Each structure stands twice: as C-alpha cells, then as structure tokens.
mmCIF file of N, CA and C in Angstrom:
data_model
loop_
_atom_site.group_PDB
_atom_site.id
_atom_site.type_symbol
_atom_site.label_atom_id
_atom_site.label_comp_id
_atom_site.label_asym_id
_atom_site.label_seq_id
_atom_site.Cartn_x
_atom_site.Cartn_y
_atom_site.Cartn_z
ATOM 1 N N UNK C 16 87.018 134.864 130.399
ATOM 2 C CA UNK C 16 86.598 135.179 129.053
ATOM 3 C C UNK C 16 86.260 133.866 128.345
ATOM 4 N N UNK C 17 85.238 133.805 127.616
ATOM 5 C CA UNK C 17 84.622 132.904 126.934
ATOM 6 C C UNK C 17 84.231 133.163 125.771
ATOM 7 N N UNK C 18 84.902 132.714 124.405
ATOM 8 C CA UNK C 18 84.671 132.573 122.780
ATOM 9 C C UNK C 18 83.923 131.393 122.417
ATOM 10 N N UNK C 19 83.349 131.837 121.593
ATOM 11 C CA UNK C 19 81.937 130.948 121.238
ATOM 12 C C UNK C 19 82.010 131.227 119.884
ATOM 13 N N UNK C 20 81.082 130.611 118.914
ATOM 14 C CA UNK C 20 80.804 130.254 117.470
ATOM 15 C C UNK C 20 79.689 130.397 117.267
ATOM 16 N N UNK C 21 78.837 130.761 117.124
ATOM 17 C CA UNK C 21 77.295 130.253 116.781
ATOM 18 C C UNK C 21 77.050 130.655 115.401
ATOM 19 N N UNK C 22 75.509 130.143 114.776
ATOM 20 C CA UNK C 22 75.486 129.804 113.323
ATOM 21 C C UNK C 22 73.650 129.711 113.618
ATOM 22 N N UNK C 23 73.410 130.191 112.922
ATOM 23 C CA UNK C 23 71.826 130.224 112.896
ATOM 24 C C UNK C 23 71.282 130.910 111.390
ATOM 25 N N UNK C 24 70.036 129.944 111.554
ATOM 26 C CA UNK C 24 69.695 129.918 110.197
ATOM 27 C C UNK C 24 67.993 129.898 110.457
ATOM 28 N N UNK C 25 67.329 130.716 109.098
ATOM 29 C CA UNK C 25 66.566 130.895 109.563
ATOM 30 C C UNK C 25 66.031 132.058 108.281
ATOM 31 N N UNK C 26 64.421 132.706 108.758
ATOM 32 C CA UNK C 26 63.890 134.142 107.529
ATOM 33 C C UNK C 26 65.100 135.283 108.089
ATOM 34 N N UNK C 27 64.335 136.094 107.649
ATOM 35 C CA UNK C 27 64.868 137.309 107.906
ATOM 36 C C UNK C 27 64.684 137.689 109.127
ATOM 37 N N UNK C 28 63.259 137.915 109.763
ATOM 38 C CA UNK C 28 62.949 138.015 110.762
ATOM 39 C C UNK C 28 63.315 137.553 112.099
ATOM 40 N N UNK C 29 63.900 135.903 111.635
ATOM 41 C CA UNK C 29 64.619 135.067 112.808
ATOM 42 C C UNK C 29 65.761 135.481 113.076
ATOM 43 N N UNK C 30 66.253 136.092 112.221
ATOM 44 C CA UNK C 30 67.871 136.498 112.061
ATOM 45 C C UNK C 30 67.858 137.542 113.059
ATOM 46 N N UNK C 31 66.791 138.624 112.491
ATOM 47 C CA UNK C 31 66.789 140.009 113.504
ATOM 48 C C UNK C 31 66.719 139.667 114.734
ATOM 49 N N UNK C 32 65.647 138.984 115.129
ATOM 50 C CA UNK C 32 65.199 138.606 116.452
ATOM 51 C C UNK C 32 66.326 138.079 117.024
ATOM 52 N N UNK C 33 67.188 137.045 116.571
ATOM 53 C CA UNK C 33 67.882 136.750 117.268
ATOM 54 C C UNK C 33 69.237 137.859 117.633
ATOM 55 N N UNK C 34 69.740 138.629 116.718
ATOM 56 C CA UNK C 34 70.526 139.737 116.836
ATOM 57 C C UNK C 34 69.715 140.492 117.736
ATOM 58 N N UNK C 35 68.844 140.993 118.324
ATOM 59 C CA UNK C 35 68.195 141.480 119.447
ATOM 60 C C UNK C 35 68.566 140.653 120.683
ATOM 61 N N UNK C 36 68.274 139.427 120.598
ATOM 62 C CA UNK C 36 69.087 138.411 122.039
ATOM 63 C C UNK C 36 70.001 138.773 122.145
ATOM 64 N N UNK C 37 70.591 138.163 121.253
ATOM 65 C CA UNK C 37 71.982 138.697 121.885
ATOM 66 C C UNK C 37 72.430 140.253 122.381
ATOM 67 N N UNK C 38 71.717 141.422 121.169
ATOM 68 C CA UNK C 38 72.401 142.509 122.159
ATOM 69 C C UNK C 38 71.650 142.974 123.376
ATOM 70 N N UNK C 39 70.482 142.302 123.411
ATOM 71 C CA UNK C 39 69.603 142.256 124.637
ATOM 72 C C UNK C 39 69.940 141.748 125.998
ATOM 73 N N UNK C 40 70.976 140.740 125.696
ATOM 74 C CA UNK C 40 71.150 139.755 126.854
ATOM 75 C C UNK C 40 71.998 140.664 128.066
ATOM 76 N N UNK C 41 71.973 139.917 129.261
ATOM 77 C CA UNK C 41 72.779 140.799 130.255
ATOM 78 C C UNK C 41 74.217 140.232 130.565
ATOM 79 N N UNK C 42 74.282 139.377 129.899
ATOM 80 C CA UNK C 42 75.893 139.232 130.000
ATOM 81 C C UNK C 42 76.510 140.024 128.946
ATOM 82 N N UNK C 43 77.791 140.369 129.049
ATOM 83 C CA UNK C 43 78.591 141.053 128.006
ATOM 84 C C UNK C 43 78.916 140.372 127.037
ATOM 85 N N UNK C 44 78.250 140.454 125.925
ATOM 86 C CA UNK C 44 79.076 139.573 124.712
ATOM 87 C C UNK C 44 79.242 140.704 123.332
ATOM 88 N N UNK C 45 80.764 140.332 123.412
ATOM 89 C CA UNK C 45 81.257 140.900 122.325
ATOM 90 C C UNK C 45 81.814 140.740 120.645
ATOM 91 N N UNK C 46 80.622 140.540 119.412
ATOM 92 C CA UNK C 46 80.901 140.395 118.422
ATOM 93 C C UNK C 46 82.251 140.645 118.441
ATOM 94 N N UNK C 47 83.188 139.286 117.132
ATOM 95 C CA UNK C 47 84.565 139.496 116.834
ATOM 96 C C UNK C 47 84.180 139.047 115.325
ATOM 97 N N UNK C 48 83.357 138.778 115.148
ATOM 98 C CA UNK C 48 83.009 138.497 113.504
ATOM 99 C C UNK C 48 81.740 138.383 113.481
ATOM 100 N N UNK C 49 80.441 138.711 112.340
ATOM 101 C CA UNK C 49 79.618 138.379 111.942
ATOM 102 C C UNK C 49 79.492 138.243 110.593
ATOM 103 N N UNK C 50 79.175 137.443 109.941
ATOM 104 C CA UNK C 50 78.572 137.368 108.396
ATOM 105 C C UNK C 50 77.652 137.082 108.326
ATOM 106 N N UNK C 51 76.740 137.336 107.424
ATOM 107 C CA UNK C 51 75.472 136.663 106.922
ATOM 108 C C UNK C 51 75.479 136.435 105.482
ATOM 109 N N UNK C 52 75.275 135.202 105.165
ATOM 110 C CA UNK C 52 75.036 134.619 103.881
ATOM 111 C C UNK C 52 73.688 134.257 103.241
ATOM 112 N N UNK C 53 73.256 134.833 102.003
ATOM 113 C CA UNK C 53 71.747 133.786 101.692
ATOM 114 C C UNK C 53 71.828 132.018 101.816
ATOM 115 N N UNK C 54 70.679 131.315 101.866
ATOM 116 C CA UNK C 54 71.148 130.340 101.721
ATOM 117 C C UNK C 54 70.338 129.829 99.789
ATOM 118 N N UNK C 55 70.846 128.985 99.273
ATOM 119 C CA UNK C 55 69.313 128.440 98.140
ATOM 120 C C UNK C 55 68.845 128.988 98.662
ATOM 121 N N UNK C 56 67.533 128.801 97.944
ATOM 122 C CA UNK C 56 66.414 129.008 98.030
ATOM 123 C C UNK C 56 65.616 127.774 97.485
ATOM 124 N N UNK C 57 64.868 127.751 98.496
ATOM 125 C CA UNK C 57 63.958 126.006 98.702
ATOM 126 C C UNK C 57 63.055 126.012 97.662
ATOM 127 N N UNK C 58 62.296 125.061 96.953
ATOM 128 C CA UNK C 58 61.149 125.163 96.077
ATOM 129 C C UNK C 58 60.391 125.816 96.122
ATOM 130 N N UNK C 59 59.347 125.015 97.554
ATOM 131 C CA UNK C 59 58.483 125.479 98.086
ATOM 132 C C UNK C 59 58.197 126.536 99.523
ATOM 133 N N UNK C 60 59.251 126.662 99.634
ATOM 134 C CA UNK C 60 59.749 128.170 100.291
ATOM 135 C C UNK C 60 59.124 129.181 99.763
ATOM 136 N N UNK C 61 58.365 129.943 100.162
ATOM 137 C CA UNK C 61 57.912 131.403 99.919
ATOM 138 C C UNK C 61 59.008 132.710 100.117
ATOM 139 N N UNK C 62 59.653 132.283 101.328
ATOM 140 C CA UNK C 62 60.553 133.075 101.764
ATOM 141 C C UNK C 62 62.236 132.872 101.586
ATOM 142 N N UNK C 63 62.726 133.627 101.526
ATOM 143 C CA UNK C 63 64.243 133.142 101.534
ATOM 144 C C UNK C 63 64.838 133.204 103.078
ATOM 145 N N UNK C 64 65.714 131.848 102.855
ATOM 146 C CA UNK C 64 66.024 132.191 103.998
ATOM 147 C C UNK C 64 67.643 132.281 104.755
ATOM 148 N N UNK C 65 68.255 132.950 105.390
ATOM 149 C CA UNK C 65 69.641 132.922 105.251
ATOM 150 C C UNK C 65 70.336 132.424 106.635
ATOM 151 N N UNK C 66 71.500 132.440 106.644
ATOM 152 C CA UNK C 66 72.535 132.055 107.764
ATOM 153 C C UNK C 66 73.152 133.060 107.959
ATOM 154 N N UNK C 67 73.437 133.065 109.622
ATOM 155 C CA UNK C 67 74.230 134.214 110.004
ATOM 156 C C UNK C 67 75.150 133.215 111.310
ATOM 157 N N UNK C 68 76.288 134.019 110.868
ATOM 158 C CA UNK C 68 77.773 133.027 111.939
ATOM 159 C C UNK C 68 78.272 133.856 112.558
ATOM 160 N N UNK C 69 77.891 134.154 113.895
ATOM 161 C CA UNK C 69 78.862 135.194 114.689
ATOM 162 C C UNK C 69 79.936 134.512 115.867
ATOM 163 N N UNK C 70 80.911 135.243 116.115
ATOM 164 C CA UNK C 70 81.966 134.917 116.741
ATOM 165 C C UNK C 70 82.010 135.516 117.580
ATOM 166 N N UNK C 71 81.729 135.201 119.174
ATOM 167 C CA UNK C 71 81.115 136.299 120.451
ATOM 168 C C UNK C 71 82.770 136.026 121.098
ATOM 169 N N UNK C 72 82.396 137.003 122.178
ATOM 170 C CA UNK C 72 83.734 136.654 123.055
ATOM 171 C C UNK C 72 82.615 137.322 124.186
ATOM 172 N N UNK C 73 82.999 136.541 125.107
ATOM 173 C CA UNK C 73 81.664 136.787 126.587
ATOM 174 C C UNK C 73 82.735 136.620 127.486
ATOM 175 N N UNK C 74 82.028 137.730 128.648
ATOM 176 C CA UNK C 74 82.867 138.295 129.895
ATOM 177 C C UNK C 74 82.167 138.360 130.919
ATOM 178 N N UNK C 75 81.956 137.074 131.458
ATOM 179 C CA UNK C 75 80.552 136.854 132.194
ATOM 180 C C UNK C 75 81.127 137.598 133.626
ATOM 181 N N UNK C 76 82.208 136.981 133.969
ATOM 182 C CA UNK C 76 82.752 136.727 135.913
ATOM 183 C C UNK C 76 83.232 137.959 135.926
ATOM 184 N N UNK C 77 83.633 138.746 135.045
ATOM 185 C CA UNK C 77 85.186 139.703 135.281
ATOM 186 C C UNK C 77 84.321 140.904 135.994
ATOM 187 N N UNK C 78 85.186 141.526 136.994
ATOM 188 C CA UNK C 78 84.455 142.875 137.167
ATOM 189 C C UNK C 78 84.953 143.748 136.645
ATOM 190 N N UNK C 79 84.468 144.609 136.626
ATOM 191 C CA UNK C 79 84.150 146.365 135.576
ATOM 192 C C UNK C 79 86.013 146.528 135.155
ATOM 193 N N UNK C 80 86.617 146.491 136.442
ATOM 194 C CA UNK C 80 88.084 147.282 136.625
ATOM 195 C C UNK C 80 88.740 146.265 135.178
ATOM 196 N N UNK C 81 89.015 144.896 135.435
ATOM 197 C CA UNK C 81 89.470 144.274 134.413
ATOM 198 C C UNK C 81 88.894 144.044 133.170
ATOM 199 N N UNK C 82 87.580 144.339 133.067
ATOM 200 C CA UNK C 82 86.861 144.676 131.460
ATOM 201 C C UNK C 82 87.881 145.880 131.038
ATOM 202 N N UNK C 83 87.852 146.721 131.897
ATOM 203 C CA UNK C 83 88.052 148.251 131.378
ATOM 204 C C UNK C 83 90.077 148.026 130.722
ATOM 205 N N UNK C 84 90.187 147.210 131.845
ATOM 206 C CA UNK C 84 92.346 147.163 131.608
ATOM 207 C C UNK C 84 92.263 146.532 130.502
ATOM 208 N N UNK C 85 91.285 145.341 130.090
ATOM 209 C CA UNK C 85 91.727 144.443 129.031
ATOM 210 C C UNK C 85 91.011 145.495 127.702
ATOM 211 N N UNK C 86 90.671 146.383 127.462
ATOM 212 C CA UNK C 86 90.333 146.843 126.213
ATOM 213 C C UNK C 86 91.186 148.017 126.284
ATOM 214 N N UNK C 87 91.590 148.498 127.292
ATOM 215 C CA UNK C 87 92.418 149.183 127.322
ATOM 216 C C UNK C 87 93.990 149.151 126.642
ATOM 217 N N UNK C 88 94.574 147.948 126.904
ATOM 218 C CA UNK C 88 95.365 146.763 126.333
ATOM 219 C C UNK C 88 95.494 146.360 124.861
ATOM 220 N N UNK C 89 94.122 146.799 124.121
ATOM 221 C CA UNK C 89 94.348 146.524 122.591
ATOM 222 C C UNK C 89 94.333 147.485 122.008
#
C-alpha cells in the first residue's frame, strides 16, 4: 500500500481532466481526502483558477484476496 499527497492547480477544466486520470488509471487508487479551493484571482486572468489536494492510498502489488480482507477489516 502506497499514500500519496498530490495538489494541482489549474482552470476548471484542468481540474476535471485530471480527476478523470486518476479515476481512469489502472492501478487502484483510493481517495482518503479531497478538497478544492478557489485560488485569487489573477489580473489578467480571464478565468479563475483553483487548487485541488487529494490524498490517494494506491494498491498497486496486492492481489484481489487481500484488497478484499483489508476493507473488510475497517
């Protein structure tokens, strides 16, 4: 099992797109927090643009049987 941090910033659109990677991807990763915050807003920015901080927990190696015991478990 592997916990991670990530933080990305970006329009709106970047935000989505990237929330598609991730639930797109073929490893198992499992949101344990997400927020999204606006950020300012720039002068000359047309767009606003915000931050989003999610807290994954990824289960790359494990097979099926011990995915299934460890959620079973909480």
């Amino acid at each position: 099992m592997v916990e991670v941090q990530w933080r990305v910033t970006g329009s709106s659109d970047q935000i989505l797109n990237a929330l598609y990677d991730v639930a797109n991807n073929e490893k198992l990763l499992a949101p344990t927090y997400i927020g999204i915050k606006a950020l300012p807003k720039k002068r000359r920015k047309k767009q606003q643009d915000y931050e989003i901080s999610m807290d994954l927990r990824g289960y790359r190696a494990l097979p099926m049987r011990e995915l299934k015991a460890r959620t079973e478990q909480r």
